[in-house]
Amino acid sequence: MSLTSLEREQFRPASRVASQKQDVWSIINEAATNSPTQPIINMGQGFFGYNPPKFVTDAAKDALDKVDCNQYAPTKGRPRLKKAIAKAYSPLFGRDIDPDTEVVITTGANEGMLSAFMGFVEPGEEVVIFEPFFDQYISNIEMAGGVIRYVPLEPPKNGGSEVSSAGDWTVNMEALEKAINSKTKMIVLNTPHNPVGKIFSKSELQAIGDLCVQRNLIILSDEVYDRLPFTPFTRMATLSPAIAARTLTVGSAGKNFYCTGWRVGYLIGPADLIHYVAAAHTRICFSSVSPLQEAAAVGFEKAEELGFWEQSRKEMKGKVERFCAVFDELGLPYSKPDGGYFVLANFARVKLPEDYKFPPHVAERPRDYKLAWFLIMEMGLAAIPPTEFYTKQNMWMAEDWLRFAVCKEDDVLEGAKERLRGLRKYMS
């Protein structure tokens, strides 16, 4: 059956999706599928290479035997999970969190952030984000009709020539102030940061928070890697009552318990803000997967007493150190993360063959895409080109870098290191 061009015109897609180009994930997956070097070692997308802890998977299996856990969860989340989150975070926030009014469970942290944008951003209102950014922020804000203002984090001056700290990436407060105007509704920040690994310092957060109080802005603080800090970690919502009154904190049970496919996220914040996040969430997906909420509740109830948080943090820090040893060996600069599980490494010393044939959709993109494609095709190792997390005018900042996710088994990390050693013959 075919349609005339006039009939097809009636089916034209909405502008909010029609203009979206092929994304980095599909390009990297395409390369991985077609690579002559198999099996691919995938250190691109940030999914875990191992199962959640047994006390969490056992809870998931038990939940499937409970009738109520197999039916719709309440829109704002299962009561047990909201109570467990409130109990786990109240000491960290320095106040009692009300599980009924100050917590909402969402279908992953990403849907939670979409709900926050849908709940507060009117078409034409502006949202400030720091660059580089998690790419989903962009589409989520645009879906709500928001306009994005970008403020680049300033990388360390020596980052391209020697090992540096993610904490050395700095906020230009003057640029941030200039990005705010009468249309600005919200600021989004991510700490620990993806892809940089930066933990915003207390003084940086205080300056940002005070500015938001002064300009009466909502703060969306994406803290999904909050259980993986390697340096001192401050939560935005703890800085002052005035800052807390405008801060929505985003969390992820999937990140916390190594189960990103479960899609269990949550937001914590003042009741008058959570109310409208929950209202938008209801319209987007009504409720989130019920049995896995119950399992996540058990996770939060037992994690502290079992020493899981500290074990998780130590293991991930060890994985970062284990993997980065190969960059020391090769003499490639990298950024030591303050937290999370991403590492940025600089490949300026790697010289790609001048006659190498890249497909057109890679050849037209910045150098990091070519590096990523070459690494997959020739070494069988997948990483993410971080220019995807920049606006066009600032892509130059990242064109020699690649992002690696180290949340994999140690033998996988060792395999990845061995493949990276194959780059020696391409290095100057």
Coordinates of C-alpha atoms in Angstrom, one line a residue:
M1 CA 0.0 0.0 0.0
S2 CA 1.4 3.4 -0.9
L3 CA 0.4 7.0 -0.1
T4 CA 0.5 10.0 -2.3
S5 CA 2.9 12.8 -1.4
L6 CA -0.1 14.9 -0.3
E7 CA -1.3 12.1 2.0
R8 CA 2.2 11.6 3.3
E9 CA 2.5 15.3 4.1
Q10 CA -0.4 14.9 6.5
F11 CA 1.7 12.4 8.4
R12 CA 4.7 14.7 8.8
P13 CA 6.3 14.4 12.2
A14 CA 6.2 17.0 14.9
S15 CA 9.2 19.4 14.8
R16 CA 10.2 18.3 18.3
V17 CA 11.3 14.9 16.9
A18 CA 11.7 15.5 13.1
S19 CA 14.9 17.5 13.5
Q20 CA 16.8 15.0 15.7
K21 CA 19.9 13.7 14.0
Q22 CA 21.3 10.2 14.3
D23 CA 22.5 10.0 17.9
V24 CA 25.8 8.8 19.2
W25 CA 24.4 5.6 20.7
S26 CA 23.1 4.3 17.3
I27 CA 26.4 5.3 15.6
I28 CA 28.5 3.4 18.2
N29 CA 26.2 0.4 18.2
E30 CA 26.3 0.3 14.4
A31 CA 30.1 0.3 14.5
A32 CA 30.1 -2.4 17.1
T33 CA 27.8 -4.6 15.1
N34 CA 29.9 -4.3 11.9
S35 CA 33.3 -4.4 13.4
P36 CA 35.6 -7.2 12.1
T37 CA 37.0 -7.5 15.6
Q38 CA 34.6 -9.5 17.7
P39 CA 33.5 -9.8 20.4
I40 CA 33.5 -6.1 21.1
I41 CA 34.5 -4.9 24.6
N42 CA 31.8 -2.2 25.2
M43 CA 33.0 0.5 27.5
G44 CA 30.7 3.1 25.8
Q45 CA 27.2 3.2 27.4
G46 CA 27.1 3.4 31.1
F47 CA 25.5 0.1 31.9
F48 CA 27.0 -2.3 34.5
G49 CA 28.8 -5.5 33.4
Y50 CA 27.6 -7.4 36.5
N51 CA 24.5 -8.2 38.4
P52 CA 23.0 -6.2 41.3
P53 CA 23.9 -7.5 44.8
K54 CA 22.1 -10.7 45.8
F55 CA 20.0 -9.0 48.5
V56 CA 18.5 -6.9 45.9
T57 CA 17.9 -9.6 43.2
D58 CA 16.5 -11.9 45.9
A59 CA 14.0 -9.1 46.8
A60 CA 13.0 -8.8 43.2
K61 CA 12.3 -12.5 42.9
D62 CA 10.3 -12.4 46.2
A63 CA 8.3 -9.4 44.9
L64 CA 7.1 -11.3 41.9
D65 CA 5.3 -13.7 44.2
K66 CA 3.3 -10.9 45.8
V67 CA -0.1 -10.1 44.2
D68 CA 0.0 -6.4 44.9
C69 CA 3.5 -6.1 43.5
N70 CA 2.3 -7.3 40.1
Q71 CA -0.3 -4.6 39.8
Y72 CA -0.2 -0.9 39.2
A73 CA 1.9 0.9 41.8
P74 CA 0.5 4.2 43.2
T75 CA 1.3 7.0 40.9
K76 CA 3.8 8.6 43.3
G77 CA 5.4 5.3 44.0
R78 CA 5.1 2.3 46.3
P79 CA 4.9 3.5 49.9
R80 CA 7.6 1.1 51.1
L81 CA 10.1 2.5 48.6
K82 CA 9.2 6.2 49.4
K83 CA 9.7 5.4 53.1
A84 CA 13.0 3.6 52.5
I85 CA 14.3 6.5 50.5
A86 CA 13.1 9.1 53.0
K87 CA 14.8 7.2 55.8
A88 CA 18.1 6.7 53.8
Y89 CA 18.3 10.3 52.8
S90 CA 17.0 12.2 55.9
P91 CA 20.4 11.9 57.7
L92 CA 22.2 13.0 54.5
F93 CA 19.9 16.0 54.0
G94 CA 20.1 17.0 57.7
R95 CA 16.3 17.0 58.1
D96 CA 13.3 14.6 58.1
I97 CA 12.0 14.0 54.6
D98 CA 8.3 13.3 54.4
P99 CA 7.9 10.2 52.2
D100 CA 4.3 11.1 51.3
T101 CA 4.8 14.6 50.1
E102 CA 8.6 15.1 49.4
V103 CA 9.4 11.9 47.4
V104 CA 8.2 10.8 44.0
I105 CA 9.2 7.5 42.2
T106 CA 9.7 7.8 38.5
T107 CA 10.5 5.5 35.5
G108 CA 14.2 6.0 35.8
A109 CA 15.9 9.3 36.6
N110 CA 15.5 10.5 33.0
E111 CA 11.7 10.3 33.1
G112 CA 11.9 12.1 36.5
M113 CA 13.8 15.0 35.0
L114 CA 11.4 15.1 32.0
S115 CA 8.6 15.3 34.6
A116 CA 10.3 18.2 36.3
F117 CA 10.6 20.1 33.0
M118 CA 7.1 19.3 32.0
G119 CA 5.9 20.3 35.5
F120 CA 7.5 23.7 35.5
V121 CA 8.8 24.9 32.1
E122 CA 6.4 26.8 29.9
P123 CA 7.1 27.1 26.1
G124 CA 9.6 29.8 25.6
E125 CA 10.9 29.8 29.2
E126 CA 14.6 29.1 29.6
V127 CA 16.7 26.5 31.3
V128 CA 20.4 26.9 32.0
I129 CA 22.7 23.8 31.8
F130 CA 26.4 23.3 32.1
E131 CA 28.4 22.1 29.2
P132 CA 29.3 19.3 28.6
F133 CA 25.9 17.9 29.4
F134 CA 24.0 14.6 29.6
D135 CA 22.5 14.5 26.2
Q136 CA 19.0 13.6 27.4
Y137 CA 18.7 17.0 29.1
I138 CA 18.4 18.6 25.7
S139 CA 15.5 16.6 24.3
N140 CA 13.7 16.6 27.6
I141 CA 13.8 20.4 27.9
E142 CA 12.9 20.9 24.2
M143 CA 9.9 18.4 24.6
A144 CA 8.6 20.8 27.2
G145 CA 9.0 23.8 24.9
G146 CA 11.9 25.2 26.9
V147 CA 14.8 27.2 25.5
I148 CA 18.3 26.1 26.6
R149 CA 21.1 28.4 27.6
Y150 CA 24.6 26.8 27.9
V151 CA 27.4 27.7 30.3
P152 CA 30.6 25.8 29.5
L153 CA 32.6 24.3 32.3
E154 CA 36.2 25.5 31.8
P155 CA 38.7 22.6 31.5
P156 CA 42.1 22.7 33.2
K157 CA 44.7 24.4 31.0
N158 CA 47.0 21.4 31.2
G159 CA 44.3 18.7 30.7
G160 CA 45.4 17.9 27.2
S161 CA 49.0 17.4 28.0
E162 CA 49.1 15.8 31.5
V163 CA 46.9 13.9 34.0
S164 CA 44.5 16.3 35.7
S165 CA 41.7 16.2 38.2
A166 CA 38.0 16.4 37.2
G167 CA 37.7 18.8 40.1
D168 CA 39.9 21.2 38.1
W169 CA 37.1 21.9 35.7
T170 CA 35.6 25.2 36.9
V171 CA 32.4 27.2 36.8
N172 CA 32.7 30.6 35.2
M173 CA 30.2 32.5 37.5
E174 CA 30.3 35.6 35.3
A175 CA 29.2 33.5 32.3
L176 CA 26.5 31.9 34.4
E177 CA 25.1 35.2 35.5
K178 CA 25.1 36.5 31.9
A179 CA 23.1 33.4 30.9
I180 CA 20.2 34.3 33.2
N181 CA 17.5 36.7 32.2
S182 CA 13.8 37.4 32.9
K183 CA 12.8 34.2 31.0
T184 CA 15.0 31.9 33.0
K185 CA 13.0 29.3 35.0
M186 CA 15.5 26.7 36.1
I187 CA 19.2 25.7 36.4
V188 CA 20.3 22.0 35.9
L189 CA 23.5 20.7 37.4
N190 CA 25.0 17.3 37.6
T191 CA 27.3 16.2 40.5
P192 CA 29.1 13.8 40.3
H193 CA 29.2 14.9 36.6
N194 CA 28.7 12.9 33.5
P195 CA 31.0 12.8 31.4
V196 CA 33.6 14.8 33.3
G197 CA 33.4 13.1 36.7
K198 CA 33.6 16.4 38.5
I199 CA 32.1 16.8 42.0
F200 CA 31.1 20.4 42.4
S201 CA 32.8 21.9 45.4
K202 CA 30.8 23.3 48.3
S203 CA 31.8 26.8 47.4
E204 CA 30.8 26.4 43.8
L205 CA 27.4 25.0 44.8
Q206 CA 26.9 27.8 47.3
A207 CA 27.6 30.4 44.7
I208 CA 25.2 28.8 42.2
G209 CA 22.6 28.3 44.9
D210 CA 22.8 31.9 46.2
L211 CA 22.5 33.1 42.6
C212 CA 19.3 31.0 42.2
V213 CA 17.9 32.4 45.4
Q214 CA 18.7 35.9 44.2
R215 CA 17.1 35.3 40.8
N216 CA 14.3 33.1 42.1
L217 CA 15.1 30.0 40.0
I218 CA 14.4 26.3 40.5
I219 CA 17.4 24.1 40.8
L220 CA 17.3 20.6 39.3
S221 CA 20.3 18.8 40.9
D222 CA 21.0 15.5 39.1
E223 CA 22.8 13.4 41.7
V224 CA 22.4 10.0 40.2
Y225 CA 26.0 9.0 41.0
D226 CA 25.7 10.2 44.6
R227 CA 26.8 6.9 46.1
L228 CA 30.1 6.8 44.2
P229 CA 32.1 9.9 45.4
F230 CA 35.8 9.5 45.7
T231 CA 36.3 13.1 47.1
P232 CA 34.1 15.1 49.5
F233 CA 30.6 15.4 48.2
T234 CA 28.1 18.1 49.1
R235 CA 24.4 18.0 48.3
M236 CA 22.9 21.2 46.9
A237 CA 19.8 20.8 49.0
T238 CA 21.8 20.9 52.3
L239 CA 23.4 24.4 51.8
S240 CA 20.6 26.6 53.3
P241 CA 16.9 26.6 53.8
A242 CA 16.5 29.1 51.0
I243 CA 18.4 26.9 48.6
A244 CA 16.6 23.7 49.8
A245 CA 13.2 25.4 49.2
R246 CA 13.9 25.5 45.4
T247 CA 15.9 22.3 44.9
L248 CA 14.7 19.1 43.3
T249 CA 17.3 16.3 43.8
V250 CA 17.3 13.5 41.3
G251 CA 18.4 10.0 42.2
S252 CA 18.6 6.6 40.6
A253 CA 18.1 3.1 42.2
G254 CA 19.4 1.7 38.9
K255 CA 22.8 3.5 39.3
N256 CA 22.9 2.8 43.1
F257 CA 22.2 -1.0 42.8
Y258 CA 23.8 -1.9 39.4
C259 CA 20.4 -2.4 37.6
T260 CA 20.0 0.4 35.0
G261 CA 17.5 -1.7 33.1
W262 CA 15.0 -1.6 36.1
R263 CA 14.3 2.1 35.4
V264 CA 13.6 3.1 39.0
G265 CA 14.4 6.7 39.7
Y266 CA 13.2 9.2 42.3
L267 CA 13.1 12.9 43.1
I268 CA 13.3 14.5 46.5
G269 CA 12.3 18.0 47.2
P270 CA 9.8 20.4 48.8
A271 CA 6.2 19.3 48.8
D272 CA 5.1 22.2 46.6
L273 CA 7.6 21.3 43.9
I274 CA 7.2 17.5 44.1
H275 CA 3.4 17.9 43.7
Y276 CA 3.8 19.2 40.2
V277 CA 6.6 16.8 39.2
A278 CA 4.2 14.0 40.3
A279 CA 1.4 15.6 38.3
A280 CA 3.5 15.5 35.1
H281 CA 4.7 12.0 35.9
T282 CA 1.1 10.8 36.1
R283 CA 0.4 12.1 32.6
I284 CA 3.6 10.7 31.1
C285 CA 3.5 7.1 32.3
F286 CA 1.0 7.0 35.2
S287 CA 3.1 4.8 37.4
S288 CA 6.4 2.9 37.4
V289 CA 7.2 -0.8 37.5
S290 CA 5.9 -2.1 40.7
P291 CA 7.9 -5.3 41.7
L292 CA 11.2 -3.6 41.0
Q293 CA 10.2 -0.7 43.3
E294 CA 9.6 -3.2 46.0
A295 CA 13.1 -4.7 45.4
A296 CA 14.7 -1.2 45.4
A297 CA 13.0 -0.6 48.8
V298 CA 14.7 -3.6 50.2
G299 CA 17.9 -2.4 48.7
F300 CA 17.7 1.0 50.5
E301 CA 16.6 -0.7 53.8
K302 CA 19.6 -3.1 53.9
A303 CA 22.4 -1.3 52.1
E304 CA 23.8 0.6 55.0
E305 CA 23.7 -2.3 57.5
L306 CA 25.4 -4.6 55.0
G307 CA 28.1 -2.1 54.2
F308 CA 27.1 -2.0 50.6
W309 CA 27.5 1.7 50.0
E310 CA 31.1 1.8 51.1
Q311 CA 31.9 -1.5 49.4
S312 CA 30.4 -0.1 46.1
R313 CA 32.4 3.1 46.4
K314 CA 35.7 1.3 47.1
E315 CA 35.2 -1.2 44.3
M316 CA 34.4 1.5 41.7
K317 CA 37.4 3.6 42.7
G318 CA 39.5 0.5 42.3
K319 CA 38.1 0.0 38.8
V320 CA 39.0 3.6 37.9
E321 CA 42.5 3.1 39.1
R322 CA 42.9 -0.3 37.4
F323 CA 41.7 1.0 34.0
C324 CA 43.6 4.3 34.1
A325 CA 46.9 2.4 34.6
V326 CA 47.0 1.7 30.9
F327 CA 46.9 5.5 30.1
D328 CA 49.8 6.0 32.4
E329 CA 51.6 3.2 30.6
L330 CA 50.9 4.7 27.2
G331 CA 51.6 8.3 28.2
L332 CA 48.0 9.4 27.4
P333 CA 46.6 12.2 29.5
Y334 CA 43.3 11.6 31.3
S335 CA 41.0 13.3 33.8
K336 CA 40.9 11.6 37.2
P337 CA 37.2 11.5 38.2
D338 CA 36.0 12.8 41.6
G339 CA 33.2 10.3 41.4
G340 CA 30.9 8.2 39.2
Y341 CA 32.2 5.6 36.7
F342 CA 33.3 7.5 33.7
V343 CA 36.8 8.4 32.6
L344 CA 37.8 10.9 30.0
A345 CA 41.1 10.2 28.2
N346 CA 42.9 12.4 25.7
F347 CA 44.0 10.8 22.4
A348 CA 45.7 13.7 20.7
R349 CA 48.9 11.6 20.4
V350 CA 47.0 9.0 18.4
K351 CA 47.5 9.7 14.7
L352 CA 44.7 8.2 12.6
P353 CA 45.9 6.9 9.1
E354 CA 45.3 9.7 6.6
D355 CA 43.8 7.3 4.1
Y356 CA 41.5 5.5 6.5
K357 CA 37.9 5.2 5.1
F358 CA 35.2 6.5 7.4
P359 CA 31.6 6.3 6.5
P360 CA 30.1 9.7 5.5
H361 CA 28.1 10.2 8.7
V362 CA 31.3 9.7 10.7
A363 CA 33.7 11.6 8.4
E364 CA 31.6 14.8 8.7
R365 CA 31.7 14.7 12.5
P366 CA 34.5 15.9 14.9
R367 CA 37.7 13.9 15.4
D368 CA 36.5 12.1 18.5
Y369 CA 33.9 10.3 16.4
K370 CA 36.6 9.1 14.1
L371 CA 38.7 8.0 17.0
A372 CA 35.7 6.1 18.4
W373 CA 35.0 4.5 15.1
F374 CA 38.6 3.5 14.5
L375 CA 38.9 2.1 18.0
I376 CA 35.9 -0.1 17.5
M377 CA 36.8 -1.3 14.0
E378 CA 40.6 -1.8 14.6
M379 CA 40.8 -2.7 18.3
G380 CA 37.3 -4.0 19.1
L381 CA 36.8 -1.5 21.9
A382 CA 33.8 0.8 22.2
A383 CA 34.0 4.3 23.8
I384 CA 31.8 7.4 23.5
P385 CA 32.9 10.6 21.7
P386 CA 32.2 13.4 24.1
T387 CA 31.5 16.1 21.5
E388 CA 28.0 14.7 21.6
F389 CA 27.7 16.4 25.0
Y390 CA 28.7 19.8 23.6
T391 CA 27.1 22.5 21.5
K392 CA 28.6 22.9 18.0
Q393 CA 30.6 26.0 18.9
N394 CA 32.3 24.3 21.8
M395 CA 32.9 20.8 20.3
W396 CA 36.6 21.8 19.8
M397 CA 37.1 21.3 23.6
A398 CA 36.5 17.6 23.4
E399 CA 37.5 16.5 19.9
D400 CA 40.6 14.7 21.1
W401 CA 38.9 12.9 24.0
L402 CA 36.9 9.7 24.5
R403 CA 34.7 8.6 27.4
F404 CA 35.0 5.2 29.0
A405 CA 32.6 3.5 31.4
V406 CA 34.5 1.4 33.9
C407 CA 31.5 -0.2 35.5
K408 CA 32.6 -3.6 34.1
E409 CA 34.1 -6.8 35.5
D410 CA 37.8 -6.6 36.2
D411 CA 38.7 -9.1 33.5
V412 CA 36.8 -7.0 30.9
L413 CA 38.9 -3.9 32.0
E414 CA 42.1 -6.0 31.6
G415 CA 40.9 -7.0 28.1
A416 CA 40.2 -3.4 27.2
K417 CA 43.6 -2.3 28.4
E418 CA 45.3 -5.0 26.2
R419 CA 43.4 -3.7 23.2
L420 CA 44.4 -0.1 24.0
R421 CA 48.0 -1.2 23.9
G422 CA 47.5 -1.8 20.2
L423 CA 47.4 1.9 19.7
R424 CA 51.2 2.2 20.3
K425 CA 51.9 1.9 16.6
Y426 CA 49.6 4.9 15.9
M427 CA 51.1 7.1 18.5
S428 CA 53.6 10.0 17.9

